[in-house]
Amino acid sequence: MSDDSRPYRTAAVIPAAGRGVRLGPGAPKALRTLNGTPMLIHAVRAMAASRAVSLVVVVAPPEGAAEVKSLLADHALPDRTDFLVVPGGDSRQESVKLGLDALPPGIDAVLVHDAARPLVPVDTVDAVIEAVRDGAPGVVPALPLADTVKQVEPSTDGSPEPVVATPERARLRAVQTPQGFDRATLVRAHETVTENVTDDASMVEQLGEPVVVVPGHEEAFKVTRPLDLVLAEAVLARRRANDGF
């Protein structure tokens, strides 16, 4: 089969090696439960819900790969999607790189998705994939900001921080995941960019490659603090009531 005729394949990498300190002591953040199911499983299902995703790679805590493999085996996941678990590194960037290294040949596009965004709708996932397939080297889902944003001079002694600028809110977006990339571009970014990294899209930007925005979704929020867990449970309850999810 020629390259022109073979199917376009997308894989998702989910870095889930973090401890989630802001959620307090206990299990790693990705293993905290929502409606009795670990957030990681919700995130994996969110990626696998897209028929365009043929492989999901979970990057597990270095000492917890066996536990994560057992979790995936214990929960119902789509038969059409393959799943792989690899040990992570000391940083998110290193973990994503390890996930990329585990991808087989024939993957054209890569999604990088936060395990702590367990409720992203499949329409958002598909929109990111479609934009990459249409030729964008990097794609991020994002929402307009509801709040005015101030740029400040950070305080080092606890004193009030002076405002130095008020960016134009209409030009700002709050970025979510999954972020999508042409595989070769993302691999090159992880091989060459090592500093000033805030997300994978910023690495691609530093290569000089364009990154575009598609509409995000309010349910793709990041579960970071205990109140976010309450909100996520409420979203799941509404989905069960409305859709039988």
PDB file of C-alpha atoms in Angstrom:
ATOM      1  CA  MET A   1       0.000   0.000   0.000  1.00  0.00           C
ATOM      2  CA  SER A   2       1.408   3.391  -0.967  1.00  0.00           C
ATOM      3  CA  ASP A   3       1.695   6.264   1.456  1.00  0.00           C
ATOM      4  CA  ASP A   4      -1.017   8.094  -0.504  1.00  0.00           C
ATOM      5  CA  SER A   5      -3.525   5.265  -0.150  1.00  0.00           C
ATOM      6  CA  ARG A   6      -2.918   4.082   3.397  1.00  0.00           C
ATOM      7  CA  PRO A   7      -5.289   5.290   6.136  1.00  0.00           C
ATOM      8  CA  TYR A   8      -4.455   8.490   8.013  1.00  0.00           C
ATOM      9  CA  ARG A   9      -3.758   7.381  11.590  1.00  0.00           C
ATOM     10  CA  THR A  10      -3.908   9.358  14.821  1.00  0.00           C
ATOM     11  CA  ALA A  11      -2.529   8.412  18.233  1.00  0.00           C
ATOM     12  CA  ALA A  12      -3.127  10.084  21.588  1.00  0.00           C
ATOM     13  CA  VAL A  13      -0.447  10.428  24.265  1.00  0.00           C
ATOM     14  CA  ILE A  14      -1.716  10.968  27.808  1.00  0.00           C
ATOM     15  CA  PRO A  15       1.017  11.975  30.287  1.00  0.00           C
ATOM     16  CA  ALA A  16      -0.241  10.755  33.659  1.00  0.00           C
ATOM     17  CA  ALA A  17       2.921  10.568  35.736  1.00  0.00           C
ATOM     18  CA  GLY A  18       2.286  13.647  37.928  1.00  0.00           C
ATOM     19  CA  ARG A  19       1.433  13.570  41.629  1.00  0.00           C
ATOM     20  CA  GLY A  20      -1.240  16.285  41.649  1.00  0.00           C
ATOM     21  CA  VAL A  21      -0.027  18.071  44.771  1.00  0.00           C
ATOM     22  CA  ARG A  22      -2.772  20.723  44.655  1.00  0.00           C
ATOM     23  CA  LEU A  23      -5.418  18.043  45.125  1.00  0.00           C
ATOM     24  CA  GLY A  24      -3.798  17.088  48.414  1.00  0.00           C
ATOM     25  CA  PRO A  25      -2.155  13.897  49.662  1.00  0.00           C
ATOM     26  CA  GLY A  26      -3.150  10.500  48.365  1.00  0.00           C
ATOM     27  CA  ALA A  27      -3.148   8.821  44.975  1.00  0.00           C
ATOM     28  CA  PRO A  28      -1.633  10.517  41.927  1.00  0.00           C
ATOM     29  CA  LYS A  29      -4.077  12.994  40.415  1.00  0.00           C
ATOM     30  CA  ALA A  30      -4.805  10.838  37.369  1.00  0.00           C
ATOM     31  CA  LEU A  31      -5.883   7.972  39.637  1.00  0.00           C
ATOM     32  CA  ARG A  32      -8.357  10.019  41.707  1.00  0.00           C
ATOM     33  CA  THR A  33     -11.885   8.839  41.061  1.00  0.00           C
ATOM     34  CA  LEU A  34     -14.863  10.559  39.468  1.00  0.00           C
ATOM     35  CA  ASN A  35     -18.127   8.697  39.896  1.00  0.00           C
ATOM     36  CA  GLY A  36     -16.066   5.761  41.155  1.00  0.00           C
ATOM     37  CA  THR A  37     -13.837   5.630  38.061  1.00  0.00           C
ATOM     38  CA  PRO A  38     -10.256   6.977  37.931  1.00  0.00           C
ATOM     39  CA  MET A  39      -9.882  10.257  36.061  1.00  0.00           C
ATOM     40  CA  LEU A  40      -7.322   8.564  33.836  1.00  0.00           C
ATOM     41  CA  ILE A  41      -9.915   6.078  32.592  1.00  0.00           C
ATOM     42  CA  HIS A  42     -12.318   8.930  31.805  1.00  0.00           C
ATOM     43  CA  ALA A  43      -9.520  10.673  29.860  1.00  0.00           C
ATOM     44  CA  VAL A  44      -8.603   7.496  27.973  1.00  0.00           C
ATOM     45  CA  ARG A  45     -12.249   6.944  27.055  1.00  0.00           C
ATOM     46  CA  ALA A  46     -12.514  10.556  25.895  1.00  0.00           C
ATOM     47  CA  MET A  47      -9.667  10.010  23.422  1.00  0.00           C
ATOM     48  CA  ALA A  48     -10.876   6.572  22.331  1.00  0.00           C
ATOM     49  CA  ALA A  49     -14.371   7.961  21.752  1.00  0.00           C
ATOM     50  CA  SER A  50     -13.020   9.475  18.540  1.00  0.00           C
ATOM     51  CA  ARG A  51     -13.143   6.963  15.710  1.00  0.00           C
ATOM     52  CA  ALA A  52     -10.088   8.714  14.273  1.00  0.00           C
ATOM     53  CA  VAL A  53      -7.904   7.676  17.245  1.00  0.00           C
ATOM     54  CA  SER A  54      -6.423   4.218  16.677  1.00  0.00           C
ATOM     55  CA  LEU A  55      -3.940   4.152  19.578  1.00  0.00           C
ATOM     56  CA  VAL A  56      -3.840   5.646  23.077  1.00  0.00           C
ATOM     57  CA  VAL A  57      -0.471   5.712  24.870  1.00  0.00           C
ATOM     58  CA  VAL A  58      -0.675   6.284  28.615  1.00  0.00           C
ATOM     59  CA  VAL A  59       2.543   7.534  30.204  1.00  0.00           C
ATOM     60  CA  ALA A  60       2.332   6.208  33.760  1.00  0.00           C
ATOM     61  CA  PRO A  61       4.173   7.101  36.966  1.00  0.00           C
ATOM     62  CA  PRO A  62       7.608   5.434  36.746  1.00  0.00           C
ATOM     63  CA  GLU A  63       6.782   2.994  39.539  1.00  0.00           C
ATOM     64  CA  GLY A  64       3.120   2.636  38.632  1.00  0.00           C
ATOM     65  CA  ALA A  65       3.067   1.268  35.085  1.00  0.00           C
ATOM     66  CA  ALA A  66       1.830  -2.157  36.235  1.00  0.00           C
ATOM     67  CA  GLU A  67      -1.007  -0.562  38.219  1.00  0.00           C
ATOM     68  CA  VAL A  68      -2.073   1.526  35.230  1.00  0.00           C
ATOM     69  CA  LYS A  69      -2.017  -1.535  32.957  1.00  0.00           C
ATOM     70  CA  SER A  70      -4.300  -3.298  35.441  1.00  0.00           C
ATOM     71  CA  LEU A  71      -6.648  -0.286  35.490  1.00  0.00           C
ATOM     72  CA  LEU A  72      -6.973  -0.321  31.716  1.00  0.00           C
ATOM     73  CA  ALA A  73      -7.621  -4.061  31.761  1.00  0.00           C
ATOM     74  CA  ASP A  74     -10.296  -3.694  34.437  1.00  0.00           C
ATOM     75  CA  HIS A  75     -12.395  -1.088  32.620  1.00  0.00           C
ATOM     76  CA  ALA A  76     -14.397  -1.385  29.425  1.00  0.00           C
ATOM     77  CA  LEU A  77     -12.621   0.360  26.554  1.00  0.00           C
ATOM     78  CA  PRO A  78     -13.451   0.423  22.824  1.00  0.00           C
ATOM     79  CA  ASP A  79     -12.276  -2.667  20.944  1.00  0.00           C
ATOM     80  CA  ARG A  80     -11.337  -0.611  17.881  1.00  0.00           C
ATOM     81  CA  THR A  81      -8.633   1.271  19.805  1.00  0.00           C
ATOM     82  CA  ASP A  82      -5.252  -0.101  20.868  1.00  0.00           C
ATOM     83  CA  PHE A  83      -3.784   0.855  24.243  1.00  0.00           C
ATOM     84  CA  LEU A  84      -0.196   1.026  25.448  1.00  0.00           C
ATOM     85  CA  VAL A  85       1.315   1.926  28.825  1.00  0.00           C
ATOM     86  CA  VAL A  86       4.888   3.204  29.187  1.00  0.00           C
ATOM     87  CA  PRO A  87       6.749   4.503  32.268  1.00  0.00           C
ATOM     88  CA  GLY A  88       7.075   8.281  32.465  1.00  0.00           C
ATOM     89  CA  GLY A  89       9.906  10.607  33.337  1.00  0.00           C
ATOM     90  CA  ASP A  90      10.683  13.302  35.897  1.00  0.00           C
ATOM     91  CA  SER A  91       8.885  16.065  33.988  1.00  0.00           C
ATOM     92  CA  ARG A  92       5.836  16.345  31.786  1.00  0.00           C
ATOM     93  CA  GLN A  93       8.029  17.174  28.806  1.00  0.00           C
ATOM     94  CA  GLU A  94      10.125  14.060  29.360  1.00  0.00           C
ATOM     95  CA  SER A  95       6.995  11.942  29.783  1.00  0.00           C
ATOM     96  CA  VAL A  96       5.505  13.169  26.505  1.00  0.00           C
ATOM     97  CA  LYS A  97       8.816  12.419  24.773  1.00  0.00           C
ATOM     98  CA  LEU A  98       8.736   8.869  26.137  1.00  0.00           C
ATOM     99  CA  GLY A  99       5.188   8.515  24.842  1.00  0.00           C
ATOM    100  CA  LEU A 100       6.264   9.730  21.400  1.00  0.00           C
ATOM    101  CA  ASP A 101       9.171   7.289  21.386  1.00  0.00           C
ATOM    102  CA  ALA A 102       6.712   4.434  21.963  1.00  0.00           C
ATOM    103  CA  LEU A 103       4.593   5.219  18.888  1.00  0.00           C
ATOM    104  CA  PRO A 104       4.753   2.638  16.094  1.00  0.00           C
ATOM    105  CA  PRO A 105       5.381   3.505  12.431  1.00  0.00           C
ATOM    106  CA  GLY A 106       2.411   4.701  10.427  1.00  0.00           C
ATOM    107  CA  ILE A 107       1.102   7.288  12.893  1.00  0.00           C
ATOM    108  CA  ASP A 108       0.554  10.607  11.134  1.00  0.00           C
ATOM    109  CA  ALA A 109      -0.929  12.856  13.838  1.00  0.00           C
ATOM    110  CA  VAL A 110      -0.439  12.939  17.590  1.00  0.00           C
ATOM    111  CA  LEU A 111      -2.747  14.284  20.247  1.00  0.00           C
ATOM    112  CA  VAL A 112      -1.285  15.210  23.637  1.00  0.00           C
ATOM    113  CA  HIS A 113      -3.974  15.227  26.295  1.00  0.00           C
ATOM    114  CA  ASP A 114      -3.941  16.018  30.003  1.00  0.00           C
ATOM    115  CA  ALA A 115      -5.186  13.143  32.151  1.00  0.00           C
ATOM    116  CA  ALA A 116      -6.599  15.862  34.392  1.00  0.00           C
ATOM    117  CA  ARG A 117      -9.048  16.912  31.647  1.00  0.00           C
ATOM    118  CA  PRO A 118     -11.258  13.828  31.835  1.00  0.00           C
ATOM    119  CA  LEU A 119     -14.454  15.255  30.359  1.00  0.00           C
ATOM    120  CA  VAL A 120     -13.435  16.731  27.002  1.00  0.00           C
ATOM    121  CA  PRO A 121     -16.224  16.029  24.475  1.00  0.00           C
ATOM    122  CA  VAL A 122     -15.488  13.918  21.404  1.00  0.00           C
ATOM    123  CA  ASP A 123     -16.493  16.785  19.088  1.00  0.00           C
ATOM    124  CA  THR A 124     -13.564  18.809  20.422  1.00  0.00           C
ATOM    125  CA  VAL A 125     -11.173  15.889  19.897  1.00  0.00           C
ATOM    126  CA  ASP A 126     -12.403  15.433  16.336  1.00  0.00           C
ATOM    127  CA  ALA A 127     -12.084  19.159  15.572  1.00  0.00           C
ATOM    128  CA  VAL A 128      -8.419  19.113  16.606  1.00  0.00           C
ATOM    129  CA  ILE A 129      -7.698  16.027  14.503  1.00  0.00           C
ATOM    130  CA  GLU A 130      -9.443  17.486  11.469  1.00  0.00           C
ATOM    131  CA  ALA A 131      -7.407  20.699  11.658  1.00  0.00           C
ATOM    132  CA  VAL A 132      -4.143  18.731  11.785  1.00  0.00           C
ATOM    133  CA  ARG A 133      -5.279  16.561   8.917  1.00  0.00           C
ATOM    134  CA  ASP A 134      -6.070  19.713   6.938  1.00  0.00           C
ATOM    135  CA  GLY A 135      -2.427  20.753   7.223  1.00  0.00           C
ATOM    136  CA  ALA A 136      -1.889  22.653  10.486  1.00  0.00           C
ATOM    137  CA  PRO A 137       1.408  21.598  12.144  1.00  0.00           C
ATOM    138  CA  GLY A 138      -0.078  22.411  15.573  1.00  0.00           C
ATOM    139  CA  VAL A 139      -3.623  22.830  16.840  1.00  0.00           C
ATOM    140  CA  VAL A 140      -4.992  23.815  20.252  1.00  0.00           C
ATOM    141  CA  PRO A 141      -8.590  23.973  21.466  1.00  0.00           C
ATOM    142  CA  ALA A 142      -9.204  27.172  23.376  1.00  0.00           C
ATOM    143  CA  LEU A 143     -11.890  29.401  24.873  1.00  0.00           C
ATOM    144  CA  PRO A 144     -12.193  33.202  25.034  1.00  0.00           C
ATOM    145  CA  LEU A 145     -11.488  34.637  28.473  1.00  0.00           C
ATOM    146  CA  ALA A 146     -14.382  35.766  30.620  1.00  0.00           C
ATOM    147  CA  ASP A 147     -12.185  37.737  33.025  1.00  0.00           C
ATOM    148  CA  THR A 148      -9.978  40.746  32.465  1.00  0.00           C
ATOM    149  CA  VAL A 149      -6.326  39.731  32.727  1.00  0.00           C
ATOM    150  CA  LYS A 150      -3.585  41.802  34.366  1.00  0.00           C
ATOM    151  CA  GLN A 151       0.123  41.424  33.790  1.00  0.00           C
ATOM    152  CA  VAL A 152       1.985  42.012  37.052  1.00  0.00           C
ATOM    153  CA  GLU A 153       5.494  42.249  38.400  1.00  0.00           C
ATOM    154  CA  PRO A 154       5.738  39.130  40.620  1.00  0.00           C
ATOM    155  CA  SER A 155       6.358  39.779  44.291  1.00  0.00           C
ATOM    156  CA  THR A 156       9.157  37.971  46.086  1.00  0.00           C
ATOM    157  CA  ASP A 157       8.347  39.114  49.615  1.00  0.00           C
ATOM    158  CA  GLY A 158       4.561  38.780  49.838  1.00  0.00           C
ATOM    159  CA  SER A 159       3.886  42.457  49.158  1.00  0.00           C
ATOM    160  CA  PRO A 160       1.122  43.535  46.729  1.00  0.00           C
ATOM    161  CA  GLU A 161       2.108  42.991  43.109  1.00  0.00           C
ATOM    162  CA  PRO A 162       2.104  46.059  40.857  1.00  0.00           C
ATOM    163  CA  VAL A 163       0.153  45.882  37.600  1.00  0.00           C
ATOM    164  CA  VAL A 164       2.341  46.592  34.578  1.00  0.00           C
ATOM    165  CA  ALA A 165      -0.142  45.989  31.727  1.00  0.00           C
ATOM    166  CA  THR A 166      -3.699  45.006  30.858  1.00  0.00           C
ATOM    167  CA  PRO A 167      -3.626  42.811  27.738  1.00  0.00           C
ATOM    168  CA  GLU A 168      -6.487  43.161  25.264  1.00  0.00           C
ATOM    169  CA  ARG A 169      -8.852  40.384  26.304  1.00  0.00           C
ATOM    170  CA  ALA A 170     -10.280  39.869  22.805  1.00  0.00           C
ATOM    171  CA  ARG A 171      -6.865  38.643  21.648  1.00  0.00           C
ATOM    172  CA  LEU A 172      -6.394  36.131  24.482  1.00  0.00           C
ATOM    173  CA  ARG A 173      -7.526  32.518  24.747  1.00  0.00           C
ATOM    174  CA  ALA A 174      -7.481  29.930  27.530  1.00  0.00           C
ATOM    175  CA  VAL A 175      -5.882  26.851  26.005  1.00  0.00           C
ATOM    176  CA  GLN A 176      -7.094  23.307  26.673  1.00  0.00           C
ATOM    177  CA  THR A 177      -6.181  19.820  25.474  1.00  0.00           C
ATOM    178  CA  PRO A 178      -5.976  17.639  23.477  1.00  0.00           C
ATOM    179  CA  GLN A 179      -3.415  19.574  21.521  1.00  0.00           C
ATOM    180  CA  GLY A 180      -2.835  18.062  18.085  1.00  0.00           C
ATOM    181  CA  PHE A 181       0.272  17.933  15.929  1.00  0.00           C
ATOM    182  CA  ASP A 182       1.780  16.571  12.789  1.00  0.00           C
ATOM    183  CA  ARG A 183       3.862  13.742  14.222  1.00  0.00           C
ATOM    184  CA  ALA A 184       7.146  14.699  12.581  1.00  0.00           C
ATOM    185  CA  THR A 185       6.793  18.299  13.753  1.00  0.00           C
ATOM    186  CA  LEU A 186       6.136  17.323  17.373  1.00  0.00           C
ATOM    187  CA  VAL A 187       9.018  14.846  17.398  1.00  0.00           C
ATOM    188  CA  ARG A 188      11.340  17.546  16.050  1.00  0.00           C
ATOM    189  CA  ALA A 189      10.119  19.966  18.721  1.00  0.00           C
ATOM    190  CA  HIS A 190      10.887  17.508  21.515  1.00  0.00           C
ATOM    191  CA  GLU A 191      14.319  16.837  20.060  1.00  0.00           C
ATOM    192  CA  THR A 192      15.324  20.497  19.779  1.00  0.00           C
ATOM    193  CA  VAL A 193      13.363  22.645  22.270  1.00  0.00           C
ATOM    194  CA  THR A 194      14.286  22.296  25.937  1.00  0.00           C
ATOM    195  CA  GLU A 195      13.701  25.721  27.519  1.00  0.00           C
ATOM    196  CA  ASN A 196      10.796  28.124  28.122  1.00  0.00           C
ATOM    197  CA  VAL A 197       8.305  25.285  27.739  1.00  0.00           C
ATOM    198  CA  THR A 198       4.730  25.765  28.951  1.00  0.00           C
ATOM    199  CA  ASP A 199       2.999  23.237  26.714  1.00  0.00           C
ATOM    200  CA  ASP A 200       3.673  21.210  23.595  1.00  0.00           C
ATOM    201  CA  ALA A 201       2.209  23.910  21.363  1.00  0.00           C
ATOM    202  CA  SER A 202       4.733  26.420  22.710  1.00  0.00           C
ATOM    203  CA  MET A 203       7.510  24.034  21.694  1.00  0.00           C
ATOM    204  CA  VAL A 204       6.179  23.888  18.143  1.00  0.00           C
ATOM    205  CA  GLU A 205       5.858  27.684  18.143  1.00  0.00           C
ATOM    206  CA  GLN A 206       9.542  27.938  19.061  1.00  0.00           C
ATOM    207  CA  LEU A 207      10.355  25.964  15.910  1.00  0.00           C
ATOM    208  CA  GLY A 208       8.692  28.759  13.949  1.00  0.00           C
ATOM    209  CA  GLU A 209       5.819  26.503  12.906  1.00  0.00           C
ATOM    210  CA  PRO A 210       2.260  27.874  12.923  1.00  0.00           C
ATOM    211  CA  VAL A 211      -0.185  26.811  15.616  1.00  0.00           C
ATOM    212  CA  VAL A 212      -3.897  27.425  15.111  1.00  0.00           C
ATOM    213  CA  VAL A 213      -6.851  27.522  17.495  1.00  0.00           C
ATOM    214  CA  VAL A 214     -10.136  25.619  17.226  1.00  0.00           C
ATOM    215  CA  PRO A 215     -13.068  26.147  19.595  1.00  0.00           C
ATOM    216  CA  GLY A 216     -12.643  24.500  22.976  1.00  0.00           C
ATOM    217  CA  HIS A 217     -15.401  23.401  25.319  1.00  0.00           C
ATOM    218  CA  GLU A 218     -16.361  24.439  28.841  1.00  0.00           C
ATOM    219  CA  GLU A 219     -16.401  20.785  29.963  1.00  0.00           C
ATOM    220  CA  ALA A 220     -12.763  20.317  28.983  1.00  0.00           C
ATOM    221  CA  PHE A 221     -11.632  22.086  32.165  1.00  0.00           C
ATOM    222  CA  LYS A 222      -8.625  20.867  34.119  1.00  0.00           C
ATOM    223  CA  VAL A 223      -9.242  19.121  37.437  1.00  0.00           C
ATOM    224  CA  THR A 224      -6.604  20.716  39.618  1.00  0.00           C
ATOM    225  CA  ARG A 225      -8.200  21.609  42.961  1.00  0.00           C
ATOM    226  CA  PRO A 226     -10.786  19.888  45.168  1.00  0.00           C
ATOM    227  CA  LEU A 227     -13.555  22.205  43.924  1.00  0.00           C
ATOM    228  CA  ASP A 228     -12.847  21.002  40.357  1.00  0.00           C
ATOM    229  CA  LEU A 229     -13.657  17.463  41.480  1.00  0.00           C
ATOM    230  CA  VAL A 230     -17.065  18.666  42.660  1.00  0.00           C
ATOM    231  CA  LEU A 231     -17.701  20.350  39.314  1.00  0.00           C
ATOM    232  CA  ALA A 232     -16.592  17.261  37.384  1.00  0.00           C
ATOM    233  CA  GLU A 233     -18.952  15.061  39.405  1.00  0.00           C
ATOM    234  CA  ALA A 234     -21.776  17.484  38.589  1.00  0.00           C
ATOM    235  CA  VAL A 235     -20.992  17.298  34.866  1.00  0.00           C
ATOM    236  CA  LEU A 236     -21.008  13.503  34.984  1.00  0.00           C
ATOM    237  CA  ALA A 237     -24.336  13.522  36.856  1.00  0.00           C
ATOM    238  CA  ARG A 238     -25.858  15.777  34.190  1.00  0.00           C
ATOM    239  CA  ARG A 239     -24.540  13.542  31.405  1.00  0.00           C
ATOM    240  CA  ARG A 240     -26.033  10.464  33.064  1.00  0.00           C
ATOM    241  CA  ALA A 241     -29.375  12.220  33.435  1.00  0.00           C
ATOM    242  CA  ASN A 242     -29.438  13.592  29.883  1.00  0.00           C
ATOM    243  CA  ASP A 243     -27.610  10.981  27.853  1.00  0.00           C
ATOM    244  CA  GLY A 244     -27.420   7.880  29.996  1.00  0.00           C
ATOM    245  CA  PHE A 245     -23.616   8.281  29.991  1.00  0.00           C
TER     246      PHE A 245
END
